[in-house]
PDB file of C-alpha atoms in Angstrom:
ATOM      1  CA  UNK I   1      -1.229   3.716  -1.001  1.00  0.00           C
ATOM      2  CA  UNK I   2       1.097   0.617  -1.739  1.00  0.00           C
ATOM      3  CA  UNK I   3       3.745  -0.423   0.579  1.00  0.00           C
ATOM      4  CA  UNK I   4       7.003  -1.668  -1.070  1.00  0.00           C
ATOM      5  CA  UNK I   5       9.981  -4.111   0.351  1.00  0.00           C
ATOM      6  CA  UNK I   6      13.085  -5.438  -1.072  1.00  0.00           C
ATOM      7  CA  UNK I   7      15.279  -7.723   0.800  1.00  0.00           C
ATOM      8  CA  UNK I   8      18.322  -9.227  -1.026  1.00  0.00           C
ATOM      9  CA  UNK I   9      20.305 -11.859   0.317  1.00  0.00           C
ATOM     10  CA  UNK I  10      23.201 -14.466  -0.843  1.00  0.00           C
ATOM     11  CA  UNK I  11      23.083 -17.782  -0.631  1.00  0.00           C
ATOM     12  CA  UNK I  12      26.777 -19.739  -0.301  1.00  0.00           C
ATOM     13  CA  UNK I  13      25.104 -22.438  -2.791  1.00  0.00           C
ATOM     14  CA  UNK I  14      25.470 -22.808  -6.372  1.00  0.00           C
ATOM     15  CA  UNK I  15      22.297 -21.965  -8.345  1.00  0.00           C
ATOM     16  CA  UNK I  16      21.601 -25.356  -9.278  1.00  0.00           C
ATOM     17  CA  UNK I  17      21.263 -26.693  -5.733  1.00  0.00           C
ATOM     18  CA  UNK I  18      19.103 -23.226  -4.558  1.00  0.00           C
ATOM     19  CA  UNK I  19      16.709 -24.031  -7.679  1.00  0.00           C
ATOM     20  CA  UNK I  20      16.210 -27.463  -7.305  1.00  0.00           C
ATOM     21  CA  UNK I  21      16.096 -26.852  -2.952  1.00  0.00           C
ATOM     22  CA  UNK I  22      13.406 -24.590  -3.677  1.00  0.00           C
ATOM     23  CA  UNK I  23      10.327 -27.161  -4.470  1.00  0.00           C
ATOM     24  CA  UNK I  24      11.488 -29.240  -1.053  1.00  0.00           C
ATOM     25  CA  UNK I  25      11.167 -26.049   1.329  1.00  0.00           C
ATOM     26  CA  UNK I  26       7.777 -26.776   2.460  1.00  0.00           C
ATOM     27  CA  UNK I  27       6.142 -28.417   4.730  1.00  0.00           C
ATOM     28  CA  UNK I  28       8.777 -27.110   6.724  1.00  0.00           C
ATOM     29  CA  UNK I  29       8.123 -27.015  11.328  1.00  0.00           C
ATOM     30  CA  UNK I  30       9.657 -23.397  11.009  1.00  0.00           C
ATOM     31  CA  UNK I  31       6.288 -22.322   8.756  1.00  0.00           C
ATOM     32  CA  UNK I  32       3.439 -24.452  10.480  1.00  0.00           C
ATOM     33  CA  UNK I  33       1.537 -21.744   9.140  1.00  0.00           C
ATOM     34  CA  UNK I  34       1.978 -22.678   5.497  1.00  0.00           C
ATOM     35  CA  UNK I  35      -0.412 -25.806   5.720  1.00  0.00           C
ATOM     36  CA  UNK I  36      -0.091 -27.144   2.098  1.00  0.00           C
ATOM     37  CA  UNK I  37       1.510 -26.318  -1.128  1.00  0.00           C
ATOM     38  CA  UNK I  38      -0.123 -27.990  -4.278  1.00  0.00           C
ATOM     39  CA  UNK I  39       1.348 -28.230  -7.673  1.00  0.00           C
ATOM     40  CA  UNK I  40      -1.473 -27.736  -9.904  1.00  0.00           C
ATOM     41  CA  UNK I  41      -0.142 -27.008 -12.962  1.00  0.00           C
ATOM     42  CA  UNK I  42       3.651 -27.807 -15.242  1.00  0.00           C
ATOM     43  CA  UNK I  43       4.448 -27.007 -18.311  1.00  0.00           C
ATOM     44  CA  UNK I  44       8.417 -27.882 -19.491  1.00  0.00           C
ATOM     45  CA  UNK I  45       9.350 -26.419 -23.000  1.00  0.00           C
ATOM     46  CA  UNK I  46      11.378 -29.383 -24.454  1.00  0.00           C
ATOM     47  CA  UNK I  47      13.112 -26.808 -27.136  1.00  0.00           C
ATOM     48  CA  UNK I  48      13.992 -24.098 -24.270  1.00  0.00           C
ATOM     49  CA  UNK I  49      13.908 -26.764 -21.178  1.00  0.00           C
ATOM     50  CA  UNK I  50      12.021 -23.269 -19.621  1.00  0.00           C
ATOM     51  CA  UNK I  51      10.272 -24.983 -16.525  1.00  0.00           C
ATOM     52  CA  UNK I  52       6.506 -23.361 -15.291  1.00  0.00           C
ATOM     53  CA  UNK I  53       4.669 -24.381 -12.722  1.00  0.00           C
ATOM     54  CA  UNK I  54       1.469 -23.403 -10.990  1.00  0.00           C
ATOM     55  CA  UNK I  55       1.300 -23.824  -6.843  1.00  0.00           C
ATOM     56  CA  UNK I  56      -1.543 -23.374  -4.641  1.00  0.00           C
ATOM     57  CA  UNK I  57      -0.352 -22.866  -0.906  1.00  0.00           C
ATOM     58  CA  UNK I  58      -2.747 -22.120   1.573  1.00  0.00           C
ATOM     59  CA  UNK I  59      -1.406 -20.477   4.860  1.00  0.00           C
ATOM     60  CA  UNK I  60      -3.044 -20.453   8.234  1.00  0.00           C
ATOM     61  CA  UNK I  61      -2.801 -18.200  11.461  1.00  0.00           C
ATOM     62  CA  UNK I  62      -0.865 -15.229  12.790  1.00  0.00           C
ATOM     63  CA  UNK I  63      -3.618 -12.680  12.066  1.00  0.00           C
ATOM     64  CA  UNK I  64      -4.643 -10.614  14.907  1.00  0.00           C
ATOM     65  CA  UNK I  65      -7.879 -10.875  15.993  1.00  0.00           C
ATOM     66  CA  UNK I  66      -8.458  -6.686  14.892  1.00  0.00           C
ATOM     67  CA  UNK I  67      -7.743  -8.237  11.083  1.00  0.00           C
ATOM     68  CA  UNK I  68      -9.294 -11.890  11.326  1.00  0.00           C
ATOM     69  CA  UNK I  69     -12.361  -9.479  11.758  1.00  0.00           C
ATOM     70  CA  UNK I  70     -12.463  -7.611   9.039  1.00  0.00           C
ATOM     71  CA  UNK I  71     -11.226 -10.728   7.033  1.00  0.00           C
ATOM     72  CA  UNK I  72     -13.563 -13.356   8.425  1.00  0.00           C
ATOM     73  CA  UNK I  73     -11.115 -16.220   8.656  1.00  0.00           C
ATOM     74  CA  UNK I  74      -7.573 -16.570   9.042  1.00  0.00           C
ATOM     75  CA  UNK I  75      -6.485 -19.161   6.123  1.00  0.00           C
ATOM     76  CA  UNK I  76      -5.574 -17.689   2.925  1.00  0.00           C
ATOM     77  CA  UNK I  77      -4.629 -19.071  -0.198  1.00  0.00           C
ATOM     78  CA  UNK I  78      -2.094 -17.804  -2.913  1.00  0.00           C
ATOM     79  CA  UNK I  79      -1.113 -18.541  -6.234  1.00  0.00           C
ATOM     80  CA  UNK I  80       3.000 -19.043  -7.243  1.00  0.00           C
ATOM     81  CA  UNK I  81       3.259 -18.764 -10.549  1.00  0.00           C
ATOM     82  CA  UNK I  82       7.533 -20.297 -11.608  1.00  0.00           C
ATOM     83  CA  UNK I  83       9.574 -20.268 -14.308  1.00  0.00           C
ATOM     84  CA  UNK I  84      12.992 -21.724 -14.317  1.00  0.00           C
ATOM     85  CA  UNK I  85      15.280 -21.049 -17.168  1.00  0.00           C
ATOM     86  CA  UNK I  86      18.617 -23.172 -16.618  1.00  0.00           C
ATOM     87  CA  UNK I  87      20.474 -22.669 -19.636  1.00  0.00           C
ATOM     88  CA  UNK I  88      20.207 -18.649 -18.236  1.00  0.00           C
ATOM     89  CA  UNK I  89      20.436 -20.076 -14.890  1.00  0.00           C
ATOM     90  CA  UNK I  90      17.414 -18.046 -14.017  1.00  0.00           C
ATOM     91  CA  UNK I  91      14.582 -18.725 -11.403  1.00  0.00           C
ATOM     92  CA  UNK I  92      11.478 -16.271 -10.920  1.00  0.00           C
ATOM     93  CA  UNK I  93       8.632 -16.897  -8.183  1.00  0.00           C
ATOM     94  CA  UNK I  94       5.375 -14.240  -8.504  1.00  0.00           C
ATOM     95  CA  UNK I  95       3.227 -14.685  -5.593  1.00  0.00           C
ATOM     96  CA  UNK I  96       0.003 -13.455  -4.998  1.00  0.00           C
ATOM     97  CA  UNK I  97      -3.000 -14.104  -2.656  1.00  0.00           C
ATOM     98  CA  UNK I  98      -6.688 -15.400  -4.092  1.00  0.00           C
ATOM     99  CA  UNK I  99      -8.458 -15.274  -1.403  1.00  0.00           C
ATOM    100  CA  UNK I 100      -9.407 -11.054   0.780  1.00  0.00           C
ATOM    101  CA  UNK I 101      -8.421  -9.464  -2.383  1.00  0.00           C
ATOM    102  CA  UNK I 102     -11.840  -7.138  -1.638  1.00  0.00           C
ATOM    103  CA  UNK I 103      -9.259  -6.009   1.131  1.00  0.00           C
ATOM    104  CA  UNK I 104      -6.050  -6.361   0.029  1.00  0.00           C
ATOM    105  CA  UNK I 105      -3.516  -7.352  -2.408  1.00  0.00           C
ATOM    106  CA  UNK I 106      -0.286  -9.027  -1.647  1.00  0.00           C
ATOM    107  CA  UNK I 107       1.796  -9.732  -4.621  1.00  0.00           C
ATOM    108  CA  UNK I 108       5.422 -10.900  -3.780  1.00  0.00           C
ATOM    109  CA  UNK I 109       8.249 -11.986  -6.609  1.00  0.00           C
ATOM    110  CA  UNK I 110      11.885 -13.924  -5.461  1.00  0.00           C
ATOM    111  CA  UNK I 111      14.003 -13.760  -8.173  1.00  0.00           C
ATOM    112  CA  UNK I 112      17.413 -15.984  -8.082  1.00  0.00           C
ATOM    113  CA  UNK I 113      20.170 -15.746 -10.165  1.00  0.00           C
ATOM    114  CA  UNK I 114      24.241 -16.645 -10.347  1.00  0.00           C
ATOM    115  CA  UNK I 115      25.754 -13.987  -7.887  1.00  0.00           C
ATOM    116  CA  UNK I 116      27.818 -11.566 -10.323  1.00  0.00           C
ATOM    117  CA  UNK I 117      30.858 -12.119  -7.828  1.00  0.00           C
ATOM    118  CA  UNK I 118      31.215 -15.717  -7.429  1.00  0.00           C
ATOM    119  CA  UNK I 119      28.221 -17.016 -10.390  1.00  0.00           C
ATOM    120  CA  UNK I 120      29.576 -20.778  -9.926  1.00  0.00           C
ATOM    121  CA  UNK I 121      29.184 -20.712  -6.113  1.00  0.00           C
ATOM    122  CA  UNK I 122      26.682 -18.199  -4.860  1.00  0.00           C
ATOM    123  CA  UNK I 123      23.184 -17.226  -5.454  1.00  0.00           C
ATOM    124  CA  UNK I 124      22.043 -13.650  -5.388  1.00  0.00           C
ATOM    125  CA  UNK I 125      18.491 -13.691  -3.828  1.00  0.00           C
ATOM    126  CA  UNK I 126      16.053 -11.043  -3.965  1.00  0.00           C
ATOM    127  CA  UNK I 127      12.649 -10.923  -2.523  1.00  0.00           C
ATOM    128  CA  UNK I 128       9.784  -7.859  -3.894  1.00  0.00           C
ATOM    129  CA  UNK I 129       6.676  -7.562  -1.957  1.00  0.00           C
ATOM    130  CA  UNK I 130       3.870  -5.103  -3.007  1.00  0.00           C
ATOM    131  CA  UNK I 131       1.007  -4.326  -0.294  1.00  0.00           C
ATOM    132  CA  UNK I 132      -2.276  -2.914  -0.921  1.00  0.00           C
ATOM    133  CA  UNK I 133      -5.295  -2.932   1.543  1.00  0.00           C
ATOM    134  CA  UNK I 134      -8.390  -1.053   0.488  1.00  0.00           C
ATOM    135  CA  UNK I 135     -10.421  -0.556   3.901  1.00  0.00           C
ATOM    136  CA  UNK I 136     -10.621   3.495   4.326  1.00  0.00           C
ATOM    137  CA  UNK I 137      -9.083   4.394   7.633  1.00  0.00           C
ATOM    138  CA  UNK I 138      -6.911   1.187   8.249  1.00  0.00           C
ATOM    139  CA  UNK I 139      -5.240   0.400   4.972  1.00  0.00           C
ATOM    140  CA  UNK I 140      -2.043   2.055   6.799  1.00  0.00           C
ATOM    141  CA  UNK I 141      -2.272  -0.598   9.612  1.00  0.00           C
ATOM    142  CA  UNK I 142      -2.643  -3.774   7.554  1.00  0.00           C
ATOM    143  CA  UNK I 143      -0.030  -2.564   5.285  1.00  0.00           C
ATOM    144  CA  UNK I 144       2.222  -1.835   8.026  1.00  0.00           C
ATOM    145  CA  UNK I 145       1.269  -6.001   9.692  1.00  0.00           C
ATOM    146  CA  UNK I 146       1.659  -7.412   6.574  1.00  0.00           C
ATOM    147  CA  UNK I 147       4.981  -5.883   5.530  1.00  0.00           C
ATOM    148  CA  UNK I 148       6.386  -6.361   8.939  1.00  0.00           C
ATOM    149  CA  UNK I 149       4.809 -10.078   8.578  1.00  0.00           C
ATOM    150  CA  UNK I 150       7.042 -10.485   5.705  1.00  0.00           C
ATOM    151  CA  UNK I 151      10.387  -9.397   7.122  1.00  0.00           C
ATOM    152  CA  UNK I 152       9.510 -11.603   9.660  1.00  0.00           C
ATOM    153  CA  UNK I 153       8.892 -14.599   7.631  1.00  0.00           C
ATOM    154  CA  UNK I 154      11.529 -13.818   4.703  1.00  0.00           C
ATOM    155  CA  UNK I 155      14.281 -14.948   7.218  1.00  0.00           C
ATOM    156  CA  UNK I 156      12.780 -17.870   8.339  1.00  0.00           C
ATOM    157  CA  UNK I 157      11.974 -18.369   4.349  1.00  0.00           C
ATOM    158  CA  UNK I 158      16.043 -18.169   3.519  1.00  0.00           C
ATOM    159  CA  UNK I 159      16.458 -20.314   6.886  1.00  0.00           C
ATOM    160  CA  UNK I 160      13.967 -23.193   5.688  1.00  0.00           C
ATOM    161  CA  UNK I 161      15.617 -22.707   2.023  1.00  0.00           C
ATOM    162  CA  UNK I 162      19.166 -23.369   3.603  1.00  0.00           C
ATOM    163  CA  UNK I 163      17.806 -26.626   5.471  1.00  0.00           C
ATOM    164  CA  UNK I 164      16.289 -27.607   2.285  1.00  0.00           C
ATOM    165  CA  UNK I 165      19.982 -27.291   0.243  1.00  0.00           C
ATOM    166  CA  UNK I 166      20.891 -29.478   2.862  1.00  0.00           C
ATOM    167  CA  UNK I 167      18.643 -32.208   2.326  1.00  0.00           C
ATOM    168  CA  UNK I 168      19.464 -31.949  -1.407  1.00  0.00           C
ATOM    169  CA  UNK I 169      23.369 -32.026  -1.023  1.00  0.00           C
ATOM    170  CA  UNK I 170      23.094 -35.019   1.169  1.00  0.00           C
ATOM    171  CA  UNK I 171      20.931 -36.480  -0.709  1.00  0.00           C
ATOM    172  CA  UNK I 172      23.246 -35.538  -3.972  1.00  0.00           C
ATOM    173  CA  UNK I 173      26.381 -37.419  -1.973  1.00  0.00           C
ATOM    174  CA  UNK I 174      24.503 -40.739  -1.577  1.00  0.00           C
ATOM    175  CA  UNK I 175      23.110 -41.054  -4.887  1.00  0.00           C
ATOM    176  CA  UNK I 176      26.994 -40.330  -5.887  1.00  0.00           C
ATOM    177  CA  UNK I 177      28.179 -42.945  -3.585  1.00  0.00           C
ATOM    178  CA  UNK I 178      25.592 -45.516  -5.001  1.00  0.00           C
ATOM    179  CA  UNK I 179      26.547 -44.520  -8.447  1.00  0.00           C
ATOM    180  CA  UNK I 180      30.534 -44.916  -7.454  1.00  0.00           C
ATOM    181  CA  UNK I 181      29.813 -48.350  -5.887  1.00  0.00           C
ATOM    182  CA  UNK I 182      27.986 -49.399  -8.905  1.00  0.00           C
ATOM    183  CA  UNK I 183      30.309 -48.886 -11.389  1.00  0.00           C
ATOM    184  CA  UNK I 184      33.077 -50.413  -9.126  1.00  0.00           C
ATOM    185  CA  UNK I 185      30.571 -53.410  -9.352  1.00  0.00           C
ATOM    186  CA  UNK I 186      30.347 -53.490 -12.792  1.00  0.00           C
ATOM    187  CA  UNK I 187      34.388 -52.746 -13.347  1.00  0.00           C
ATOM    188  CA  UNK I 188      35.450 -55.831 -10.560  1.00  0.00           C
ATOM    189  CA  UNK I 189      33.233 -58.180 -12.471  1.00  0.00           C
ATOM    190  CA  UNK I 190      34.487 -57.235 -15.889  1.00  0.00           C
ATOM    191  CA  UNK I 191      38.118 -57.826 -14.934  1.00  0.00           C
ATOM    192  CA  UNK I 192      37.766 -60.781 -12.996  1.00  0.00           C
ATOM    193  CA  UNK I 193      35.576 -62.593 -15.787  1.00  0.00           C
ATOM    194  CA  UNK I 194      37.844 -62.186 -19.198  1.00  0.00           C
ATOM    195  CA  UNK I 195      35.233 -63.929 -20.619  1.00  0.00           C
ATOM    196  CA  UNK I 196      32.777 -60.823 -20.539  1.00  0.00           C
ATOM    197  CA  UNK I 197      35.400 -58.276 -22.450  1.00  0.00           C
TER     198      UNK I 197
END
């Protein structure tokens, strides 16, 4: 039988600085188990601006030894399928794993939108995750692991995700402060040389 969580969370970030934070997360040191993540596929509509994208991550570790048995290995690979809708300031992630699916199914969707109380300066976050193992007589044990893997990981996820909105703020501030110093550039030169006008 499926196993079903819902977290929700708000970010103190505007939208536009959680959706563009969000391709910059990984590699992070908080998630050495997340060894890559792989765009392999983008597609922008030029007449909706609708962004999708195709990642392959590939995560390593963390499985007890009672599940890397029954498994065989302990790297697994999913698929995030993304579509990012700014004019509807929308951004949907749909996980899902390629690799066990013989033995279980993880499917996982983060969905982030304009919080409805503050939509210019807060992000309402909410994470889905669906788990399904199929091995008669343990199902209920790697259900109960994986879900209690993903609480575990969801915080470092929004902790990662805040370091990330960091990065992109600061890095937001100097491109303004190269942009400001250009212009002021461009403006001292025009009014010192009349000659220009």
């Amino acid at each position: 039988m499926p196993r079903l969580e819902t977290l929700v969370h708000t970010f103190s970030h505007p939208w536009e600085d959680i959706s563009l934070a969000s391709w910059s997360k990984y590699p992070s040191p908080e998630r050495p188990d997340v060894l890559t993540v792989d765009l392999i596929k983008r597609e922008l509509d030029q007449k909706t601006g609708v962004l999708r994208t195709t990642r392959l991550m590939v995560c390593r570790g963390g499985t007890p030894r009672w599940l890397e048995a029954y498994l065989g290995s302990s790297q697994c690979f999913f698929i995030e399928e993304a579509e990012v809708d700014p004019r509807k300031r929308s951004m949907v992630l749909r996980g899902r794993n390629i690799s066990f699916c013989n033995l279980l199914s993880l499917d996982e969707v983060c969905t982030y939108t304009p919080h409805p109380d503050e939509p210019d300066k807060w992000t309402h976050f909410k994470q889905e995750a669906k788990v399904t193992a199929f091995p008669y007589g343990i199902s209920g044990k790697i259900e109960n692991f994986c879900l209690q893997n993903f609480q575990k990981n969801a915080v470092k996820g929004r902790e990662i995700m805040e370091q990330a909105i960091q990065r992109v703020q600061t890095e937001q501030r100097r491109w303004e402060g190269i942009a400001e110093e250009g212009l002021a550039t461009i403006e001292k030169h025009l009014t010192s040389s009349p000659t220009l006008l």
